[in-house]
Amino acid sequence: PQVPASPAPISMAAVTSVYGHQDLEQVPAVFGKDTDPNCLRRRFEAMLRKGQESIVKAIEECDGEGKFRADAWVREGGGGGVSRVMAGGKVWEKAGIGLSVIYGTMPTETINAARQRQANYATKELPAGERLPFFACGLSCVMHPRNPHCPTMHFNYRYFETEAGDWWFGGGTDITPVYIDEEDMKHFHGVYKKVCDKHDPDFYSKFKKWADEYFLIKHRGETRGLGGIFFDDLNDRDPEKIFAFAEECLNNVVAAYVPIIEKHKNDSFTEAQKRWQLLRRGRYVEFNLIYDRGTIFGLKTGIGRTESIMMTLPEIARWEYNHQPEPGSEEEKIMKLFKQPREWV
Amino acid sequence: PQVPASPAPISMAAVTSVYGHQDLEQVPAVFGKDTDPNCLRRRFEAMLRKGQESIVKAIEECDGEGKFRADAWVREGGGGGVSRVMAGGKVWEKAGIGLSVIYGTMPTETINAARQRQANYATKELPAGERLPFFACGLSCVMHPRNPHCPTMHFNYRYFETEAGDWWFGGGTDITPVYIDEEDMKHFHGVYKKVCDKHDPDFYSKFKKWADEYFLIKHRGETRGLGGIFFDDLNDRDPEKIFAFAEECLNNVVAAYVPIIEKHKNDSFTEAQKRWQLLRRGRYVEFNLIYDRGTIFGLKTGIGRTESIMMTLPEIARWEYNHQPEPGSEEEKIMKLFKQPREWV
């Protein structure tokens, strides 16, 4: 299905980004270059694309006013993507879901470094100083609501392979409230535990712990939010089985997240609560710019489109020197959870 | 002179940071552990301390309302510092000047990597897997005014040495306006050209270019601001000569910056101009968290005190997806200068 691209006039300055990404007038039906629509790469793209559209629809319905624009782009080195972004919604101040389908070559050193994260990839050591063809396809999302009682949500599902025979899946969905509602956390984690349990009884406990470790802001000694699931380098079984797991994770984003927003979108809040939300958004920025693998990989290799990476940042973030929550306050209560993750289900 | 530390009660949570920095009740007169007050290390600390106090005084006078608090701290591994921070001033929404005097040991790999930036250090290669004693002393400052016609200013002057015989100075002062006033830029760069010329006729052109290169936000293809001077790894002459140069640079911060603020602090501005300022503050955050050497070194090694590093971030920053300034606008005019640095004097 062809979605019309953003109608805003494209200035020359906007057309070519610093890394050679170009905006398109129309969103193509397929970004991948494989001709066989039944190969895993094409099916993974199609699955992510379908998920992107259905999440856009559900979020627009819940918001009631905001609409997602569609910006399609191609990349000089191969591939492209489409970023769906809602700015200035009634419920969400900023929500973005970006698809990237990238073909290209990368230095063998990068591949070798990636392999060191896990032992069971293709065993052939790659000679340094060469470049190797790769394929990467992923869908990334961050949604920042206005109301401090509505949590921010992030997910990312991706598939990566190289011509040397390496392949892996990665992904996860996680939630970042700034005030704690235990029932919401039980619901969110419960949805993902149920999805995980259908595919492997070990998945939830393993991937929940991985999220708590991954989303740690090391220099603060606190997590970004209250976790969810996270996995990377997953290639220990039939790729079709991991594909099916990733698909079911993606298809449960709305069920895990939207009921929490429906419950809280009309909650009243104070200026002080809004300020606390903005301070926590500052922490979100710290995590994303200092530790997030996708952000750093995308920006430093030049493979990512800068605006599509930066769309994950909140509209507004705040930093106050040496801010400490009041003892006994709701702010202190959630800070303790950021410093000491717990089980929810 | 003993400055009373911040009178706010210190909660237990605040006392011990993630990296083992502890807050002090009083600001000690000296942080360095050398007993000879005439050694270069002690004199460099004293010089920075004097600069810190005189800049605090000048900024408080110009602000008219805001006062700097003093937070002194010590570090488990050796050394300490004092952060002077003004929050919620009339002219500045956030201004911080932090002194750090750090003794300790660091992995020889870190030293070897630092040496590779420049060839003429001590030639002895250090065995990997060991730790080497080092000394680092620096004064860092960022000031973010409220008024979009008043630029943000940053400086940093530092001295570093190891027991293997490496030593070097680094530093610089740079300015980040969000609207262009050519006279202001001629004044700011003119002050530093005059300082540079007194010490070496090559310094200004070399260090001005270095600032333009260093303060580049690579993933945006634009500079953070309109530069100034920047130097690092400077050890090509008698250390006393570089000391004198750094001292004169520091002593000219007020002359270079405060007249610009006096000129514009009462300028009227619109909501749209304020919004543009916050968008550029978003870029400031991107630079500091992704590229700034001091931030990354401080956070990743755990040597820095997190709150003292993060005090350089603005009170509020903003991100809008794919924002493009209007053709022919003042915003577009300064964007062109960020994309193509020019000479001012």
XYZ file of C-alpha atoms in Angstrom:
690
model
C 0.000 0.000 0.000
C 1.361 3.386 -1.006
C 1.130 5.914 1.806
C 1.490 9.498 0.605
C 4.689 11.011 1.948
C 4.589 14.151 4.086
C 3.076 16.971 2.002
C 5.411 19.641 3.423
C 7.544 21.166 0.646
C 11.026 19.647 0.681
C 13.734 22.295 0.756
C 17.069 21.555 -0.913
C 18.777 21.694 2.469
C 16.523 18.899 3.693
C 16.882 16.640 0.699
C 20.432 15.470 1.213
C 21.440 14.696 4.745
C 24.995 14.622 6.018
C 25.310 10.889 5.350
C 23.727 10.803 1.913
C 20.134 9.907 2.773
C 17.554 11.345 0.386
C 13.883 11.990 0.993
C 11.333 10.402 -1.368
C 8.055 11.883 -2.555
C 6.205 8.560 -2.238
C 6.566 5.618 0.094
C 7.595 2.543 -1.915
C 5.768 -0.726 -1.225
C 9.075 -2.575 -0.642
C 12.557 -1.325 0.291
C 14.431 -4.638 0.138
C 15.998 -5.600 -3.173
C 15.282 -9.354 -3.045
C 13.016 -10.434 -5.871
C 11.539 -13.440 -4.060
C 8.734 -12.160 -1.794
C 8.869 -15.414 0.192
C 12.487 -15.139 1.315
C 12.982 -14.398 5.010
C 14.331 -10.916 4.392
C 11.271 -9.816 2.379
C 8.854 -11.474 4.792
C 10.540 -9.837 7.799
C 10.243 -6.421 6.138
C 6.580 -7.089 5.285
C 5.862 -8.212 8.839
C 7.456 -5.085 10.338
C 5.635 -2.895 7.819
C 2.287 -4.430 8.763
C 3.097 -3.937 12.457
C 4.073 -0.319 11.813
C 0.764 0.418 10.095
C -1.398 -1.285 12.705
C 0.368 0.460 15.603
C 0.025 3.827 13.824
C -3.707 3.165 13.483
C -4.166 2.160 17.141
C -2.193 5.152 18.431
C -4.093 7.620 16.230
C -7.360 6.163 17.534
C -6.265 6.456 21.162
C -4.913 9.976 20.626
C -8.091 11.165 18.897
C -6.426 14.200 17.270
C -2.811 13.609 16.240
C -1.914 12.101 12.863
C 1.316 10.392 11.825
C 3.157 11.836 8.822
C 5.088 9.454 6.578
C 8.627 10.308 5.466
C 10.246 7.836 3.141
C 13.966 7.969 2.365
C 16.629 6.059 0.512
C 20.267 5.670 1.443
C 23.175 6.208 -0.947
C 24.885 2.956 0.054
C 21.707 0.870 -0.402
C 18.282 0.502 1.176
C 15.889 2.962 2.731
C 12.991 3.271 5.078
C 9.910 5.071 6.198
C 9.548 7.106 9.396
C 6.019 7.613 10.728
C 6.004 10.553 13.151
C 3.220 12.203 15.138
C 4.055 15.575 16.661
C 1.707 17.614 18.789
C -0.953 14.998 19.382
C -3.530 15.398 22.144
C -2.224 12.443 24.178
C 1.301 12.100 22.760
C 3.601 15.077 22.324
C 5.865 12.981 20.112
C 5.548 9.454 18.754
C 7.711 7.894 16.062
C 7.884 4.469 14.445
C 10.695 4.046 11.955
C 11.340 1.216 9.525
C 14.837 0.785 8.030
C 15.837 -1.786 5.439
C 19.549 -1.405 4.783
C 21.807 -3.171 2.319
C 25.471 -2.325 2.088
C 28.956 -3.276 3.114
C 30.672 -2.760 6.429
C 34.242 -3.194 7.658
C 35.006 -6.772 8.711
C 36.274 -5.329 12.034
C 32.700 -4.225 12.809
C 31.374 -7.720 12.079
C 34.116 -9.377 14.135
C 33.397 -7.046 17.053
C 29.666 -7.846 16.825
C 30.420 -11.572 16.833
C 32.394 -11.295 20.052
C 29.159 -10.566 21.891
C 28.147 -14.180 21.360
C 30.105 -17.325 20.537
C 28.011 -19.340 18.127
C 28.151 -17.355 14.902
C 29.874 -18.494 11.736
C 33.324 -19.459 12.925
C 35.343 -18.167 9.976
C 37.473 -15.217 11.148
C 37.200 -12.360 8.671
C 40.357 -10.700 7.331
C 40.767 -7.128 8.598
C 40.707 -4.182 6.233
C 38.007 -5.611 3.966
C 34.315 -4.822 3.641
C 31.547 -7.387 3.781
C 27.994 -7.177 2.411
C 25.288 -7.101 5.084
C 21.515 -6.754 5.386
C 19.757 -5.110 8.327
C 16.037 -4.628 8.739
C 14.408 -3.156 11.819
C 11.433 -1.317 13.220
C 12.064 1.138 16.081
C 9.563 3.083 18.103
C 9.447 5.582 20.945
C 6.262 7.287 22.154
C 6.297 10.160 24.642
C 2.883 11.108 26.081
C 2.148 14.543 27.568
C 0.551 13.386 30.806
C 3.113 12.433 33.495
C 0.837 9.554 34.512
C 1.166 8.021 31.031
C 4.431 6.114 30.487
C 6.793 6.396 27.538
C 7.091 3.160 25.534
C 9.887 1.922 23.302
C 10.264 -1.122 21.116
C 12.662 -2.351 18.480
C 12.620 -5.573 16.433
C 15.415 -6.276 13.973
C 17.125 -8.899 11.833
C 20.747 -8.738 10.721
C 22.814 -10.943 8.399
C 26.116 -10.870 6.549
C 27.393 -12.704 3.503
C 29.843 -14.555 5.772
C 26.896 -16.530 7.130
C 26.252 -14.596 10.338
C 22.637 -13.884 11.203
C 20.777 -12.864 14.315
C 17.586 -11.320 15.632
C 17.289 -8.692 18.322
C 14.537 -6.704 19.909
C 12.362 -5.935 22.855
C 9.620 -3.717 24.235
C 10.067 -1.668 27.410
C 8.183 0.897 29.407
C 9.247 4.096 31.166
C 6.762 5.499 33.658
C 7.706 8.477 35.820
C 5.143 7.590 38.510
C 4.516 4.051 39.623
C 1.194 2.257 39.123
C 1.894 -1.355 40.068
C -1.144 -2.685 38.232
C 0.094 -1.107 34.986
C 3.483 -2.757 35.365
C 1.887 -6.134 36.114
C -0.231 -5.750 32.993
C 2.671 -4.712 30.726
C 5.093 -7.369 31.943
C 2.247 -9.915 32.049
C 1.500 -9.471 28.337
C 5.142 -10.069 27.451
C 5.529 -12.991 29.856
C 2.579 -14.662 28.122
C 4.098 -14.066 24.670
C 7.512 -15.334 25.818
C 6.081 -18.441 27.505
C 4.418 -19.548 24.259
C 7.845 -19.689 22.566
C 10.267 -20.787 25.310
C 9.708 -21.143 29.072
C 13.109 -19.530 29.694
C 12.574 -16.472 27.498
C 10.753 -14.160 29.893
C 13.059 -14.460 32.889
C 16.117 -14.228 30.644
C 14.911 -11.302 28.516
C 13.376 -9.401 31.464
C 16.746 -9.515 33.233
C 18.506 -8.517 29.999
C 16.274 -5.430 29.726
C 17.051 -4.417 33.330
C 20.757 -4.700 32.560
C 20.656 -3.106 29.111
C 18.577 -0.069 30.077
C 20.900 0.830 32.942
C 22.219 4.408 32.929
C 25.604 3.384 34.290
C 26.838 6.830 35.328
C 23.638 7.339 37.377
C 23.350 3.824 38.784
C 19.667 3.778 37.794
C 17.581 2.251 35.008
C 15.891 4.360 32.341
C 12.467 2.931 33.180
C 10.829 -0.207 34.514
C 11.990 -2.587 31.808
C 10.176 -5.170 29.782
C 12.043 -7.592 27.554
C 15.269 -7.213 25.580
C 17.232 -9.720 23.502
C 20.095 -9.488 21.032
C 22.308 -11.853 19.015
C 19.523 -14.460 19.079
C 20.440 -17.248 16.629
C 20.285 -20.425 18.720
C 17.367 -22.082 16.846
C 15.582 -22.206 13.504
C 15.330 -18.594 12.253
C 11.651 -19.164 11.448
C 10.997 -19.794 15.134
C 12.714 -16.556 16.177
C 10.855 -14.745 13.381
C 7.558 -16.004 14.803
C 8.581 -14.890 18.307
C 9.554 -11.393 17.124
C 6.300 -11.148 15.174
C 4.217 -12.040 18.197
C 6.155 -9.563 20.372
C 5.482 -6.796 17.866
C 1.836 -7.742 17.516
C 1.390 -7.378 21.289
C 2.725 -3.829 21.597
C -0.759 -2.308 21.445
C -2.240 -4.804 23.932
C 0.621 -4.202 26.367
C 0.706 -0.397 26.115
C -2.535 1.215 24.978
C -4.739 0.081 27.924
C -2.313 1.875 30.278
C -2.677 5.070 28.258
C -6.485 4.734 28.086
C -6.523 4.396 31.872
C -4.421 7.507 32.541
C -4.775 9.850 29.578
C -7.285 12.053 31.364
C -5.616 11.967 34.811
C -5.076 15.404 36.303
C -1.528 16.425 37.151
C 0.375 19.297 38.746
C 3.176 21.512 37.441
C 5.539 19.764 39.857
C 4.591 16.372 38.367
C 5.198 17.705 34.848
C 8.606 18.984 35.949
C 9.497 15.554 37.324
C 8.478 14.006 34.006
C 10.806 16.399 32.150
C 13.691 15.565 34.497
C 13.163 11.851 33.767
C 13.073 12.706 30.050
C 16.542 14.187 30.570
C 17.607 10.746 31.778
C 15.984 9.223 28.694
C 18.173 11.470 26.535
C 21.273 10.523 28.526
C 20.608 6.826 27.958
C 19.814 7.166 24.272
C 22.791 9.344 23.362
C 25.392 7.619 25.551
C 24.459 3.925 25.685
C 21.799 2.935 23.144
C 23.368 0.490 20.660
C 21.118 1.449 17.776
C 21.715 5.175 18.227
C 25.479 4.878 18.511
C 25.723 2.335 15.670
C 23.475 4.438 13.440
C 25.201 7.755 14.115
C 28.815 6.635 14.191
C 28.698 4.348 11.140
C 26.591 6.857 9.225
C 24.220 4.021 8.331
C 21.262 5.546 10.157
C 19.282 8.582 9.028
C 19.954 11.210 11.710
C 16.382 12.542 11.925
C 15.003 8.997 12.205
C 17.379 8.246 15.073
C 16.750 11.544 16.835
C 12.968 11.199 16.570
C 13.275 8.939 19.653
C 14.217 11.936 21.801
C 11.464 13.655 23.778
C 10.070 17.018 22.669
C 11.358 18.574 25.896
C 13.924 17.385 28.442
C 15.118 19.065 31.597
C 18.253 18.964 33.747
C 18.514 20.405 37.247
C 21.812 20.282 39.073
C 21.879 17.621 41.806
C 18.110 17.119 41.935
C 17.023 14.782 44.751
C 13.400 13.697 45.260
C 11.765 14.520 48.596
C 12.004 11.662 51.115
C 8.729 9.732 51.192
C 7.458 11.248 47.928
C 6.063 9.412 44.904
C 9.173 10.534 43.022
C 11.421 8.861 45.575
C 9.260 5.730 45.435
C 9.861 5.185 41.718
C 13.540 6.187 42.010
C 14.019 3.212 44.354
C 12.648 0.958 41.604
C 15.046 2.502 39.064
C 17.920 1.761 41.443
C 16.771 -1.755 42.336
C 14.727 -3.515 39.612
C 12.106 -5.984 40.847
C 9.866 -8.708 39.428
C 6.344 -7.767 38.302
C 4.791 -11.114 37.392
C 39.640 31.080 51.304
C 37.015 28.735 52.707
C 33.691 29.072 50.913
C 30.769 27.597 52.861
C 29.352 24.591 51.026
C 25.747 24.500 49.904
C 23.533 24.784 52.991
C 20.930 22.306 51.659
C 20.673 19.245 53.911
C 22.569 16.314 52.442
C 20.415 13.193 52.225
C 22.083 9.786 52.523
C 21.163 9.032 48.916
C 23.092 12.099 47.799
C 26.221 11.497 49.812
C 27.677 8.583 47.910
C 27.443 8.719 44.161
C 27.642 5.734 41.865
C 31.406 6.151 41.407
C 32.343 6.765 45.031
C 32.390 10.568 45.138
C 31.404 12.043 48.494
C 30.068 15.486 49.281
C 31.931 17.629 51.818
C 30.444 20.050 54.318
C 33.189 22.648 53.759
C 35.261 23.600 50.731
C 38.952 22.843 51.460
C 41.521 25.486 50.546
C 43.553 22.973 48.496
C 42.585 19.659 46.849
C 46.011 18.637 45.532
C 48.189 16.549 47.836
C 51.551 18.125 46.949
C 53.139 19.770 49.965
C 55.162 22.327 47.994
C 52.832 25.245 47.173
C 55.262 26.377 44.449
C 55.162 23.222 42.359
C 53.384 23.522 39.022
C 50.480 21.301 40.076
C 49.690 23.394 43.175
C 50.126 26.668 41.290
C 47.862 25.484 38.440
C 45.162 24.539 40.944
C 45.512 27.897 42.706
C 45.338 29.752 39.391
C 42.161 27.919 38.353
C 40.642 28.466 41.785
C 41.286 32.202 41.586
C 39.764 32.284 38.089
C 36.726 30.357 39.308
C 36.113 32.853 42.118
C 36.569 35.949 39.976
C 34.264 34.631 37.227
C 31.624 33.699 39.835
C 31.809 37.265 41.147
C 31.528 38.869 37.684
C 28.601 36.662 36.666
C 26.713 37.293 39.922
C 27.187 41.038 39.382
C 25.923 40.877 35.811
C 22.995 38.651 36.777
C 21.953 40.892 39.659
C 19.873 38.217 41.414
C 21.283 34.697 41.051
C 23.895 33.336 43.463
C 26.297 30.440 42.951
C 26.162 27.603 45.474
C 29.400 25.774 46.304
C 29.461 21.974 46.418
C 32.750 20.430 47.392
C 33.418 16.726 46.955
C 36.179 14.167 47.307
C 36.794 11.096 45.211
C 37.463 7.632 46.611
C 40.452 7.040 44.299
C 42.077 10.403 45.173
C 41.422 14.104 44.725
C 38.279 16.180 44.701
C 36.811 19.421 43.554
C 34.318 22.184 43.980
C 31.350 22.878 41.714
C 29.930 26.394 41.735
C 26.416 26.355 40.293
C 23.834 29.090 39.795
C 20.325 27.912 39.016
C 17.377 30.175 38.348
C 19.255 33.444 37.974
C 17.633 36.483 36.353
C 19.945 36.467 33.329
C 21.243 32.875 33.421
C 18.927 29.936 33.855
C 21.917 27.723 34.621
C 25.608 28.484 35.047
C 28.234 26.133 36.395
C 31.974 26.352 36.940
C 33.574 23.169 38.200
C 37.095 22.601 39.491
C 38.470 19.037 39.632
C 41.857 18.026 41.014
C 42.251 14.304 40.531
C 45.017 11.954 41.617
C 44.815 8.268 40.903
C 45.884 5.486 38.622
C 44.585 4.599 35.187
C 45.118 1.665 32.833
C 48.251 2.035 30.701
C 46.026 1.362 27.646
C 44.227 4.665 28.349
C 47.551 6.533 28.536
C 48.856 4.876 25.364
C 45.648 5.764 23.529
C 45.903 9.382 24.703
C 49.517 9.558 23.488
C 48.546 8.484 20.012
C 46.813 11.814 19.525
C 50.235 13.459 19.386
C 53.703 12.126 18.729
C 56.065 13.969 21.033
C 55.246 12.545 24.444
C 57.544 10.365 26.511
C 58.567 7.656 24.098
C 58.571 4.704 26.493
C 55.765 2.306 25.524
C 53.824 1.269 28.617
C 53.142 -2.424 29.283
C 49.460 -3.319 28.903
C 47.435 -4.552 31.852
C 49.092 -2.254 34.395
C 47.927 0.946 36.051
C 49.906 4.164 36.118
C 49.625 7.100 38.539
C 48.307 10.320 36.971
C 47.350 13.847 37.963
C 44.618 15.880 36.277
C 43.485 19.357 37.192
C 40.901 21.332 35.292
C 38.300 24.063 35.429
C 35.196 23.638 33.255
C 32.358 26.038 32.715
C 29.100 26.294 30.804
C 26.655 29.198 31.148
C 23.183 29.135 29.609
C 21.352 32.483 29.640
C 17.547 32.754 29.393
C 17.374 35.362 26.649
C 17.790 33.865 23.133
C 19.825 36.948 22.169
C 22.404 36.099 24.853
C 24.844 33.340 23.814
C 25.853 30.302 25.838
C 29.562 30.268 26.729
C 31.855 27.358 27.555
C 35.442 27.155 28.646
C 37.786 24.511 29.974
C 41.432 24.766 31.011
C 43.290 21.685 32.192
C 46.672 20.136 32.926
C 47.421 16.411 32.832
C 50.496 14.390 33.717
C 51.505 10.800 34.381
C 54.362 9.236 36.298
C 55.742 7.960 32.980
C 56.739 11.534 32.135
C 53.808 12.509 29.900
C 52.346 15.958 30.462
C 50.131 18.271 28.480
C 47.792 21.236 28.682
C 44.437 21.601 27.006
C 41.680 24.150 26.946
C 39.701 26.747 25.125
C 36.794 29.150 25.322
C 33.943 29.073 22.829
C 30.621 30.759 22.266
C 27.239 29.475 21.152
C 24.765 32.114 20.041
C 21.421 31.094 18.532
C 21.038 34.396 16.655
C 23.897 36.103 14.924
C 25.253 39.505 15.954
C 28.436 39.940 13.931
C 29.824 42.638 16.226
C 29.556 40.269 19.195
C 31.474 37.571 17.356
C 34.176 40.037 16.300
C 34.485 41.119 19.933
C 34.656 37.578 21.334
C 37.111 36.242 18.768
C 39.044 39.539 18.906
C 39.696 39.173 22.645
C 41.069 35.670 22.144
C 43.101 36.596 19.090
C 44.786 39.310 21.143
C 45.544 36.854 23.972
C 46.865 34.258 21.529
C 49.029 36.749 19.625
C 50.843 37.712 22.823
C 52.017 34.112 23.248
C 52.526 32.797 19.716
C 51.588 34.374 16.353
C 50.375 30.952 15.133
C 48.126 30.187 18.106
C 44.928 31.989 17.099
C 44.592 30.660 13.557
C 45.540 27.160 14.690
C 43.313 27.057 17.777
C 40.371 28.818 16.069
C 40.391 26.133 13.361
C 40.752 23.428 16.016
C 37.624 24.740 17.783
C 35.657 24.698 14.504
C 36.701 21.076 13.972
C 36.298 19.923 17.557
C 32.839 21.408 18.124
C 31.419 19.763 15.006
C 28.275 17.692 15.537
C 29.288 15.099 12.960
C 25.908 13.414 12.515
C 24.328 16.822 11.791
C 27.121 18.293 9.674
C 26.952 21.471 11.739
C 28.952 23.070 14.549
C 27.579 23.482 18.069
C 28.136 27.239 17.995
C 30.430 29.844 16.488
C 33.675 28.615 17.953
C 36.477 30.394 19.707
C 39.723 28.652 20.528
C 40.466 25.020 21.407
C 43.756 23.231 22.024
C 44.728 19.866 23.434
C 47.906 17.827 23.984
C 49.937 21.041 24.115
C 53.461 20.210 25.341
C 55.750 21.621 22.639
C 57.464 24.262 24.844
C 58.388 25.100 28.434
C 55.344 24.175 30.578
C 55.608 27.547 32.339
C 54.931 29.258 29.003
C 51.824 27.176 28.367
C 50.734 27.764 31.979
C 50.994 31.521 31.392
C 48.989 31.211 28.163
C 46.229 29.171 29.844
C 46.134 31.667 32.717
C 45.724 34.608 30.377
C 42.990 32.777 28.436
C 41.097 32.124 31.660
C 41.558 35.672 32.874
C 39.964 36.968 29.667
C 36.727 34.969 29.889
C 34.843 37.839 31.513
C 36.173 40.459 29.063
C 35.247 38.250 26.091
C 31.783 37.225 27.282
C 30.165 39.602 29.768
C 29.975 42.689 27.484
C 27.886 40.601 25.036
C 25.483 39.684 27.825
C 25.302 43.274 29.095
C 24.404 44.371 25.566
C 21.592 41.846 25.104
C 20.306 40.858 28.529
C 17.300 43.169 28.261
C 16.525 42.515 24.573
C 12.914 41.576 23.927
C 12.195 38.229 22.303
C 9.290 36.194 21.003
C 8.027 32.716 21.878
C 9.269 31.527 18.472
C 12.766 32.821 19.245
C 12.717 31.050 22.611
C 11.675 27.832 20.856
C 14.595 28.151 18.430
C 16.941 28.613 21.389
C 15.622 25.393 22.970
C 16.091 23.486 19.698
C 19.713 24.644 19.558
C 20.082 23.591 23.204
C 19.034 20.126 22.015
C 22.032 20.235 19.682
C 24.198 21.319 22.623
C 23.089 18.188 24.489
C 23.809 16.015 21.435
C 27.355 17.352 21.217
C 28.097 17.080 24.923
C 26.778 13.543 25.376
C 28.081 12.075 22.106
C 31.358 13.852 21.318
C 32.699 15.906 24.215
C 36.003 14.360 25.351
C 35.686 15.505 28.950
C 32.138 14.181 29.310
C 32.883 10.797 27.792
C 36.200 10.424 29.644
C 34.604 11.470 32.929
C 31.522 9.256 32.625
C 33.075 6.150 31.141
C 36.166 5.993 33.369
C 34.132 6.894 36.434
C 36.723 9.554 37.252
C 34.273 12.436 36.918
C 31.491 13.284 39.358
C 28.285 12.754 37.374
C 26.446 15.846 38.651
C 29.480 18.035 37.935
C 29.630 16.736 34.372
C 25.882 17.003 33.793
C 25.738 20.560 35.123
C 26.937 21.594 31.647
C 23.577 20.559 30.169
C 20.939 23.255 29.687
C 17.941 23.485 32.005
C 15.637 22.742 29.055
C 16.323 21.278 25.616
C 13.914 20.596 22.793
C 13.787 18.238 19.810
C 11.372 18.562 16.901
C 11.406 15.971 14.161
C 13.050 17.232 10.959
C 12.927 20.912 11.900
C 14.054 23.200 9.063
C 14.378 26.993 9.469
C 12.296 29.195 7.155
C 14.196 30.266 4.051
C 15.515 33.818 4.494
C 14.941 33.800 8.276
C 17.426 34.766 10.992
C 17.425 31.101 12.022
C 18.521 30.044 8.548
C 21.184 32.761 8.552
C 22.956 31.368 11.617
C 22.455 27.758 10.439
C 24.578 28.612 7.392
C 27.356 29.710 9.744
C 27.064 26.450 11.702
C 27.417 24.535 8.443
C 30.263 26.664 7.065
C 32.470 28.293 9.732
C 34.018 31.636 8.784
C 36.692 34.019 10.094
C 35.649 36.817 12.469
C 38.846 38.809 12.922
